[in-house]
Backbone as ProteinMPNN parsed JSONL, in Angstrom:
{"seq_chain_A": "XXXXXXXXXXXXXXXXXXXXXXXXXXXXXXXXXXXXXXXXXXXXXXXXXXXXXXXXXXXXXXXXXXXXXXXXXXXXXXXXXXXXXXXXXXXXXXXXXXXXXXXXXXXXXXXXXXXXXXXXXXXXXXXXXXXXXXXXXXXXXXXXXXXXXXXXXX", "coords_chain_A": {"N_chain_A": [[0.846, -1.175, 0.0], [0.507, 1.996, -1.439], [1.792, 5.424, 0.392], [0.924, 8.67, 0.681], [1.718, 11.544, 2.558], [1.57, 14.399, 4.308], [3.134, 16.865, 5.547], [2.907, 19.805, 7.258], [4.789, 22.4, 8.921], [5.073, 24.686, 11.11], [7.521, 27.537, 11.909], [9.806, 28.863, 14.083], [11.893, 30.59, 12.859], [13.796, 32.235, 10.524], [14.172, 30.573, 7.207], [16.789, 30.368, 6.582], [18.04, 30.084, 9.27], [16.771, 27.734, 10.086], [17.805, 25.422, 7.861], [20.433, 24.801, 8.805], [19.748, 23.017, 11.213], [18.036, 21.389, 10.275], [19.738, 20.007, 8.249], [21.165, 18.967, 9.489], [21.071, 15.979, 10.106], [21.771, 13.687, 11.842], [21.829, 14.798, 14.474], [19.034, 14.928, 14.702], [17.801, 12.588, 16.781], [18.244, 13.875, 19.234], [16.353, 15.806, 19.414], [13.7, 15.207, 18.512], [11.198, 12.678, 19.151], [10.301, 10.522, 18.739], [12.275, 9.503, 16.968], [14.83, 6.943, 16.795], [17.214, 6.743, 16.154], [19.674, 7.692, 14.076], [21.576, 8.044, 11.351], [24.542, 9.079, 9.513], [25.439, 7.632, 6.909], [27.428, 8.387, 4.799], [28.704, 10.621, 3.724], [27.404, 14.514, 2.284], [28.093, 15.508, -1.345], [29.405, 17.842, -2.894], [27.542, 19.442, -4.119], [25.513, 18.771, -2.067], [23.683, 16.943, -2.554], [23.676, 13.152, -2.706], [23.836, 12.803, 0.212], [24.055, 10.34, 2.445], [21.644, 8.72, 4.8], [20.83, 6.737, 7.978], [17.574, 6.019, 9.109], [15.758, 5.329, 11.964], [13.177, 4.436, 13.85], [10.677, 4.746, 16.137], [7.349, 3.944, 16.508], [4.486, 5.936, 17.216], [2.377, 4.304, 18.094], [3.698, 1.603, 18.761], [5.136, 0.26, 16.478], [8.552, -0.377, 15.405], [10.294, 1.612, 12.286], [12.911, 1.025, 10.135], [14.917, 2.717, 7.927], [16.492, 3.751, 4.769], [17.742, 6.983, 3.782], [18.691, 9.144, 1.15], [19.906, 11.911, -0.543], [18.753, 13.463, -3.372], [18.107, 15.679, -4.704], [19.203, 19.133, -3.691], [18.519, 22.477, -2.666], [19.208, 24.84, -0.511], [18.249, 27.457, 1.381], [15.788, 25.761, 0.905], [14.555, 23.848, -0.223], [14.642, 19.874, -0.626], [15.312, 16.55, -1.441], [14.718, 13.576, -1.32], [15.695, 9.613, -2.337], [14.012, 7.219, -0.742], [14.79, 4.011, 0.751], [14.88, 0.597, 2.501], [12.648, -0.588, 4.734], [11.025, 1.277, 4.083], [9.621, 2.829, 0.903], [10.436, 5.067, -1.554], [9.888, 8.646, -1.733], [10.952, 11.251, -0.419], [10.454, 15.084, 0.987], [11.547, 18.192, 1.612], [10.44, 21.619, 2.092], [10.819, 24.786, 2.115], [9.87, 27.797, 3.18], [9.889, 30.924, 3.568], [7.316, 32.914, 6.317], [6.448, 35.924, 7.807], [6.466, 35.133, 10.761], [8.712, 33.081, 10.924], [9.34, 30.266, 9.744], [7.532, 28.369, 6.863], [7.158, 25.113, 6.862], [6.508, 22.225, 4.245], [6.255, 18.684, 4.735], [6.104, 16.275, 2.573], [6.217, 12.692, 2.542], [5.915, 10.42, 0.263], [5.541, 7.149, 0.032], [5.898, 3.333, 0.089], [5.479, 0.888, 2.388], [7.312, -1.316, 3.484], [7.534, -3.944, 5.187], [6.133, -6.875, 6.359], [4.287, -7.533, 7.89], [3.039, -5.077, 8.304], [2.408, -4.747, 5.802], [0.143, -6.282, 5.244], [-1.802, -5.819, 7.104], [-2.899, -3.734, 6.48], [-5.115, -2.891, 4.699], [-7.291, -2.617, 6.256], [-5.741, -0.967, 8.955], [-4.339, 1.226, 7.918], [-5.515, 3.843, 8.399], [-4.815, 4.075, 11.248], [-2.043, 3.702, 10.663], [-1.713, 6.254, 9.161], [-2.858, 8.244, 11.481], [-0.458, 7.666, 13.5], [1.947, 8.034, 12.118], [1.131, 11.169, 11.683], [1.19, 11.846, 14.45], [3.753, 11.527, 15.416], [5.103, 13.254, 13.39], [4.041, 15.795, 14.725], [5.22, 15.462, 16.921], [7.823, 15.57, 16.294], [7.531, 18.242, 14.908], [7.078, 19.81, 17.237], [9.416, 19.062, 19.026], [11.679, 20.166, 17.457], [10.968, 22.955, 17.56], [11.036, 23.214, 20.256], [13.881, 22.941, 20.641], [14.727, 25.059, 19.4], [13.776, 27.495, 20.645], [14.422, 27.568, 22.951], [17.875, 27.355, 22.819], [20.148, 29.442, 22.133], [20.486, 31.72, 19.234], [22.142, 32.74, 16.263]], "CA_chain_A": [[0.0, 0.0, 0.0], [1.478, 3.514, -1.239], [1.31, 6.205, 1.589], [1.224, 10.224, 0.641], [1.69, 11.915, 3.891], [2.017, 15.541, 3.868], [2.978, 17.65, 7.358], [3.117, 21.25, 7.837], [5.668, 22.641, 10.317], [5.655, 26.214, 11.448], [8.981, 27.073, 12.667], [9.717, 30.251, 14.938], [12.792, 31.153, 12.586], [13.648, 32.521, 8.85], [14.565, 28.97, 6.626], [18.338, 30.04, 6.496], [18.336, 29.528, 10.695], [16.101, 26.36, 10.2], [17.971, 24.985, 6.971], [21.536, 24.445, 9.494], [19.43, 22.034, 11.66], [17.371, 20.475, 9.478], [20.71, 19.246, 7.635], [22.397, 18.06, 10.889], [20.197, 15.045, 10.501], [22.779, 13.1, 13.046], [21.218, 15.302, 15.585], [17.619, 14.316, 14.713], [17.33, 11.818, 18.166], [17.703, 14.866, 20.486], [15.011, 16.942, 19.436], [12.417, 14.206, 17.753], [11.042, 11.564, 20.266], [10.263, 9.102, 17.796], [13.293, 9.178, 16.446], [15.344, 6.479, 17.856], [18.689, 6.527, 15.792], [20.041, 8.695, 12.435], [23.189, 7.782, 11.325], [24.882, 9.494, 8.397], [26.689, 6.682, 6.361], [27.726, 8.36, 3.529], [28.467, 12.373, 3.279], [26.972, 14.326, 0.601], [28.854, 15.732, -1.963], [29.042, 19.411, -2.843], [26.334, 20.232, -4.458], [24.37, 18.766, -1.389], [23.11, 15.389, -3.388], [23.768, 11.583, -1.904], [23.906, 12.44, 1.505], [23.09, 8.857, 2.805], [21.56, 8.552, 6.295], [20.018, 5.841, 8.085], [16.598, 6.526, 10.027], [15.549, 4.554, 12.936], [11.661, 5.443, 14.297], [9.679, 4.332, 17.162], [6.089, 4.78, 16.253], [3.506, 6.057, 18.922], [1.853, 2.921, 18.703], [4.574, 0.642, 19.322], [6.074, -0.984, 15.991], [9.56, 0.407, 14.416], [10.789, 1.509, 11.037], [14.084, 1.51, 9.371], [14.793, 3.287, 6.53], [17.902, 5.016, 4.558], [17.167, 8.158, 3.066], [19.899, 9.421, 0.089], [19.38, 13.304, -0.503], [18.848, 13.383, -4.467], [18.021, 17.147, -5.076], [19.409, 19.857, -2.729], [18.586, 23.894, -2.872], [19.69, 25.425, 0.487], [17.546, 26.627, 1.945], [14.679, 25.911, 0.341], [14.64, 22.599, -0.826], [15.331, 18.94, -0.215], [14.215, 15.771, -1.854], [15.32, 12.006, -0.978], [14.814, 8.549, -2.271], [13.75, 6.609, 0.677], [14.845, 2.938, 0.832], [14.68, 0.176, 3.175], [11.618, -0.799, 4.954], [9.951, 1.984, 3.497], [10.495, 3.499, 0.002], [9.932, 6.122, -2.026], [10.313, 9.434, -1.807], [10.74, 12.329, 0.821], [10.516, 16.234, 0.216], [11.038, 19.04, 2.67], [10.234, 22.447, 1.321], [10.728, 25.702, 3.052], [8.93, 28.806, 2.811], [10.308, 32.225, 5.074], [6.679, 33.34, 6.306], [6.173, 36.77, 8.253], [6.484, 34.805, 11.988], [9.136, 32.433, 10.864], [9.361, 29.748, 8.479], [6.879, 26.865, 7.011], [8.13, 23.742, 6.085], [5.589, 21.453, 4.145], [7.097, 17.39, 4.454], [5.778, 15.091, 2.164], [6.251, 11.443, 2.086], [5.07, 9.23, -0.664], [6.313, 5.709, 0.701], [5.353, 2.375, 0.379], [5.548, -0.08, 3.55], [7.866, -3.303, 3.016], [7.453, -4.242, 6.474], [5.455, -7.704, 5.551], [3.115, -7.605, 8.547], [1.958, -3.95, 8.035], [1.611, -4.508, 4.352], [-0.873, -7.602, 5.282], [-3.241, -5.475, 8.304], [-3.016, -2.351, 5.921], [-5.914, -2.176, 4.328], [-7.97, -2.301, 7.965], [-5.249, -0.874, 10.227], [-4.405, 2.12, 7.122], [-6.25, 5.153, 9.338], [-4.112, 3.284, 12.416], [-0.714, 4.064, 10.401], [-1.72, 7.536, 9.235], [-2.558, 8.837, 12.818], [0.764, 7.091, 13.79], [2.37, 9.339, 11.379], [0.966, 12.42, 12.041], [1.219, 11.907, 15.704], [5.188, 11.498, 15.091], [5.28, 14.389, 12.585], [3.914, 16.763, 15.346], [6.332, 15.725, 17.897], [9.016, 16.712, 15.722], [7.672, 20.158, 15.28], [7.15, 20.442, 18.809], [11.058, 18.91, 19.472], [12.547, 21.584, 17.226], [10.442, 24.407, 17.967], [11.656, 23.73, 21.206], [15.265, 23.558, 20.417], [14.669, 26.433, 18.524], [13.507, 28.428, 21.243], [15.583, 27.427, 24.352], [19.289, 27.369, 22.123], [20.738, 31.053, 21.397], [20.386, 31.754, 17.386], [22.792, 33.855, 16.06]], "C_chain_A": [[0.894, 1.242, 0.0], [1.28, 4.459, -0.199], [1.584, 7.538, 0.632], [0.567, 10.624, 1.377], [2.563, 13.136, 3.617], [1.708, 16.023, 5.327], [3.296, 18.688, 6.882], [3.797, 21.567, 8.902], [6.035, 23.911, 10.374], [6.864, 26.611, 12.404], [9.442, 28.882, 13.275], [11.578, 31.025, 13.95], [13.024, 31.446, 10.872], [14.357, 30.674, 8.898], [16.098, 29.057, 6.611], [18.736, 29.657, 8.074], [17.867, 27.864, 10.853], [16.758, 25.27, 9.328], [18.853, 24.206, 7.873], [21.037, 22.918, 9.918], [18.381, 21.187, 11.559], [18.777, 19.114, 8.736], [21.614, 18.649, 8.384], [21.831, 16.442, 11.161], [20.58, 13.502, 12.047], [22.082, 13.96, 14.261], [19.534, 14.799, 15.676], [17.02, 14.123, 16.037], [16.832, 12.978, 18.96], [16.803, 15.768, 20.372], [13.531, 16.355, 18.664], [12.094, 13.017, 18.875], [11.083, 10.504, 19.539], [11.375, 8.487, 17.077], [14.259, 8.605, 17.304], [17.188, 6.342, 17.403], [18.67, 7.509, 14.62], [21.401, 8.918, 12.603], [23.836, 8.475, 9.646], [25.948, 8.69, 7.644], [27.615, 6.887, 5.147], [27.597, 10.488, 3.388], [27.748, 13.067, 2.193], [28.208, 15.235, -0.141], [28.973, 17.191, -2.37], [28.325, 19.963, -3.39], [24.85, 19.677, -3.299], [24.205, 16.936, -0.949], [24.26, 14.615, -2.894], [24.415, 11.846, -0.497], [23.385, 11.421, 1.83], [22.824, 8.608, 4.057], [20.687, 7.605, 6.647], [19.308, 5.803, 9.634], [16.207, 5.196, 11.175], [14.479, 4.852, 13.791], [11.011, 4.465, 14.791], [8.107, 5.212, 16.454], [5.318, 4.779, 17.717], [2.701, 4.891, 19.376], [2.504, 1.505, 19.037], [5.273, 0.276, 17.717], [7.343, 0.118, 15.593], [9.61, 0.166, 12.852], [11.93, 1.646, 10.835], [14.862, 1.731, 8.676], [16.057, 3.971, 6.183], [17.112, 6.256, 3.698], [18.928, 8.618, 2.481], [18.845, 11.051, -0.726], [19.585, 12.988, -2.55], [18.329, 15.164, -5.201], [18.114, 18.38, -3.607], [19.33, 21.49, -3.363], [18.419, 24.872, -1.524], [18.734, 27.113, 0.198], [15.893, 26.64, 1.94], [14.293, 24.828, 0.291], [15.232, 21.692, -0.367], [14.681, 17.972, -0.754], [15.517, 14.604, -2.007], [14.559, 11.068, -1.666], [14.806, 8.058, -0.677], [13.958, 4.884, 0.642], [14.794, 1.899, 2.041], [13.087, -0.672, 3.534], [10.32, -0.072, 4.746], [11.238, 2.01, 1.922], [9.783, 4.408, -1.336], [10.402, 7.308, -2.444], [10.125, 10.564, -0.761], [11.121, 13.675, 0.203], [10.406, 16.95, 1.177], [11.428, 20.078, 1.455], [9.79, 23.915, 2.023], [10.014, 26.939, 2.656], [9.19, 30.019, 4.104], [8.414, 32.793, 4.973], [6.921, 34.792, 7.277], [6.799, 36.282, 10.103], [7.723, 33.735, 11.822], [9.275, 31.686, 9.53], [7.725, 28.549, 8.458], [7.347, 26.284, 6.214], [7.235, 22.62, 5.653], [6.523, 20.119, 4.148], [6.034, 16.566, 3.832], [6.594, 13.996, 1.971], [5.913, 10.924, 1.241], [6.312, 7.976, -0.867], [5.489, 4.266, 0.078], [6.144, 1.369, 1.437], [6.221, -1.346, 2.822], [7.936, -4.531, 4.212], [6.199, -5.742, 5.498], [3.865, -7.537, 6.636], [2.036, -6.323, 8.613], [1.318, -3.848, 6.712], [0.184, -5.662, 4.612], [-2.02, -6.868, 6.629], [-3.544, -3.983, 7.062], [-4.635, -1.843, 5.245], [-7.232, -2.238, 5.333], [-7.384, -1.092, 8.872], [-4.708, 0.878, 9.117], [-4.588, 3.906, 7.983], [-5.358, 4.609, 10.687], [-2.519, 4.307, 12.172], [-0.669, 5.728, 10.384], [-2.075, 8.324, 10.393], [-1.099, 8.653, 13.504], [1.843, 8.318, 13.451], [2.731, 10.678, 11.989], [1.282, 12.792, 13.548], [3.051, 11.993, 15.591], [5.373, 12.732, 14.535], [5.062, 15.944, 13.76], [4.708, 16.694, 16.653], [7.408, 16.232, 17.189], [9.068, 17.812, 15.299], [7.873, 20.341, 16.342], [8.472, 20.488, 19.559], [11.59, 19.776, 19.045], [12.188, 22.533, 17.293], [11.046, 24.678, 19.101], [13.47, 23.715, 21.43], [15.48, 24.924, 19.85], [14.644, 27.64, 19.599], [13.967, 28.428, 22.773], [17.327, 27.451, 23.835], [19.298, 29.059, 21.998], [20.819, 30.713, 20.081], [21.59, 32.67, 17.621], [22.941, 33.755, 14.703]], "O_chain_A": [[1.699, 1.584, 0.866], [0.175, 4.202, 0.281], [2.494, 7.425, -0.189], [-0.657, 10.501, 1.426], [3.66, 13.192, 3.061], [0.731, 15.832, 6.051], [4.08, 18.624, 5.935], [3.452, 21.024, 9.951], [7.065, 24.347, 9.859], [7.093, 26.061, 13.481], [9.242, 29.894, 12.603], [12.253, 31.878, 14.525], [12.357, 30.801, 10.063], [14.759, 29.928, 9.79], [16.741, 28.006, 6.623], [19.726, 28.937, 8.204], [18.433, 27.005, 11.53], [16.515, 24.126, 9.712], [18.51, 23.035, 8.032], [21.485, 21.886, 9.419], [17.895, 20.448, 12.415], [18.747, 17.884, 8.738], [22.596, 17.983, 8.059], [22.091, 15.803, 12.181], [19.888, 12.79, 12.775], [21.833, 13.17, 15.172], [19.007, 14.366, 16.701], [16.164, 14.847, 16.546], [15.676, 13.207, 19.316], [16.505, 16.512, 21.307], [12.547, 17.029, 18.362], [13.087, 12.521, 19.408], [11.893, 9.594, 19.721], [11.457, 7.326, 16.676], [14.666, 9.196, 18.305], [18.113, 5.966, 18.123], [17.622, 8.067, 14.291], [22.115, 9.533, 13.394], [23.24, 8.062, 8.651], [27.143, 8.979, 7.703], [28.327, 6.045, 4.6], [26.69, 11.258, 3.071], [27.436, 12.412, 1.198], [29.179, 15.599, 0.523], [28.104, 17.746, -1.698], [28.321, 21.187, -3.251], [23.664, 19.957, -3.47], [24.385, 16.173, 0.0], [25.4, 15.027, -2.683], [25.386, 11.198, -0.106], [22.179, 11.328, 1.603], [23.809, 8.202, 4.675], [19.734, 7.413, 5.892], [19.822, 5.671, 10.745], [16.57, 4.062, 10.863], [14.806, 5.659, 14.66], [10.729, 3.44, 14.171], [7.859, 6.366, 16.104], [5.402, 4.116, 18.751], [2.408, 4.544, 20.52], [1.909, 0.523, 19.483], [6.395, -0.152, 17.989], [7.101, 1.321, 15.495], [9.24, -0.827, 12.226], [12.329, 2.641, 11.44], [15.781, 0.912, 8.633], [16.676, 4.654, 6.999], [16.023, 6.213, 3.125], [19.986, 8.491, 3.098], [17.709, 11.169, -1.186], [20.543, 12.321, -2.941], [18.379, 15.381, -6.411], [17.264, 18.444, -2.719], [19.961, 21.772, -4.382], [17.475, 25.662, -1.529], [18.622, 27.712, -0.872], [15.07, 27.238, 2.633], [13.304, 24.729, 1.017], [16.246, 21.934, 0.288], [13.459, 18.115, -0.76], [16.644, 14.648, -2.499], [13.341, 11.158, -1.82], [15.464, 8.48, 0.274], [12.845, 4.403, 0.429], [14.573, 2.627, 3.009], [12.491, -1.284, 2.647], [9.155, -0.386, 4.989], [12.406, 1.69, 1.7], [8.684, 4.214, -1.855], [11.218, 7.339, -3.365], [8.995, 10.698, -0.291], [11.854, 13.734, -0.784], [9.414, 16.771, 1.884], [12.132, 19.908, 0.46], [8.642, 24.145, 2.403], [9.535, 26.894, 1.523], [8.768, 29.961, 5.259], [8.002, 33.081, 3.849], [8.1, 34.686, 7.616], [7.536, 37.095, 10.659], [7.879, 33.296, 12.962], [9.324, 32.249, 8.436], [7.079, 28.099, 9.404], [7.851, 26.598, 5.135], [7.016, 21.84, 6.581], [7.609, 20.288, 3.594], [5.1, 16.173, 4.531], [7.629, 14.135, 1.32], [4.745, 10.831, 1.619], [7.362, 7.876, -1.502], [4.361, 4.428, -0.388], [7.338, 1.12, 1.274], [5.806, -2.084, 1.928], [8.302, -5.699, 4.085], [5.658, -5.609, 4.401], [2.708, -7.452, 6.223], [0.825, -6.342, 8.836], [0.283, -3.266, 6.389], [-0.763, -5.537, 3.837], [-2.996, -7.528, 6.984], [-4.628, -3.4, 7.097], [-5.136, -0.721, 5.313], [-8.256, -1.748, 4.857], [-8.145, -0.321, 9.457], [-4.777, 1.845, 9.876], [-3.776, 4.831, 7.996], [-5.612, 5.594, 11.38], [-2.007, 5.151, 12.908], [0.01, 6.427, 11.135], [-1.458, 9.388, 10.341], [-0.646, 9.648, 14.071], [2.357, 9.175, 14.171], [3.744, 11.172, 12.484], [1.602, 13.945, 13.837], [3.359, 13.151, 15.874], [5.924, 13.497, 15.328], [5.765, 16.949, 13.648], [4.855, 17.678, 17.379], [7.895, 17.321, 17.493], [10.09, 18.489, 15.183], [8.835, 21.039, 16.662], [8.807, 21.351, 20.37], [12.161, 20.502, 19.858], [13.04, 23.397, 17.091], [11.55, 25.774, 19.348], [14.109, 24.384, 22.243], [16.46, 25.657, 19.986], [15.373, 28.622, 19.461], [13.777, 29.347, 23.57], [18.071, 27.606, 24.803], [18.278, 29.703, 21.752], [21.166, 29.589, 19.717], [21.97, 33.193, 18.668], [23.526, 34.64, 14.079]]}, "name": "protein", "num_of_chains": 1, "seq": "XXXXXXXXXXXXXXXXXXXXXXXXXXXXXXXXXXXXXXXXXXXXXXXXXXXXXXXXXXXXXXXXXXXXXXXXXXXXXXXXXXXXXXXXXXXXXXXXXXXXXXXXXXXXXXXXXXXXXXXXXXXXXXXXXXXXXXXXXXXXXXXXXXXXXXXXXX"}
């Protein structure tokens, strides 16, 4: 079953303060709950493209995922777009936007599950995963908003 999963993330800073630690993805853990590992196996190169990192995610309802993500279009700081391999795969897209109060950052996913036991409850348990999701997606605004706003900017 394909997933397209699209989050919104209002962010208390312009996108060139937000871009830094968005791209630190090695930091991820400490400011995402769900996030239980992010390992960068593979640098990217200078225009951005094949950063290779590998995700590691507690969902709110108990099962894990774990996934590499390989950066395949980079435009600082605006832009970002990954395949997604592993137990998911696909494609990932963050996409910044400086608003008036800060920034917004729309994230889409469009994944499919390789996990064998979620692909086999999916088309029941479907509305299960996508709360899952979203419930994840809004802790990690809430984790870097609040790094955002307890750290000194400069």
């Amino acid at each position: 079953m394909r997933y397209r999963l699209v989050s919104v993330w209002h962010l208390p800073a312009p996108s060139d303060e937000v871009w830094p630690l968005l791209w630190d993805v090695d930091d991820w853990p400490r400011w995402w709950p769900q996030m239980s590992a992010a390992q960068v196996v593979r640098p990217a190169g200078p225009d951005g493209t094949g950063l290779r990192t590998v995700l590691a995610l507690r969902s709110p309802v108990g099962y894990r995922l774990t996934f590499g993500i390989e950066t395949t279009q980079v435009e600082p700081p605006r832009l970002a777009r990954a395949r997604v391999v592993g137990q998911l795969t696909g494609t990932g897209t963050w996409v910044l936007h400086d608003v008036p109060d800060g920034t917004r950052m729309e994230i889409t996913w469009d994944v499919t599950v390789r996990r064998s036991w979620i692909r086999a409850i999916a088309p029941v348990a479907a509305p299960v995963f996508r709360w899952a999701h979203a419930a994840a997606m809004r802790a990690g605004e809430r984790g870097l908003v609040a790094l955002m706003t307890s750290a000194p900017r400069g």
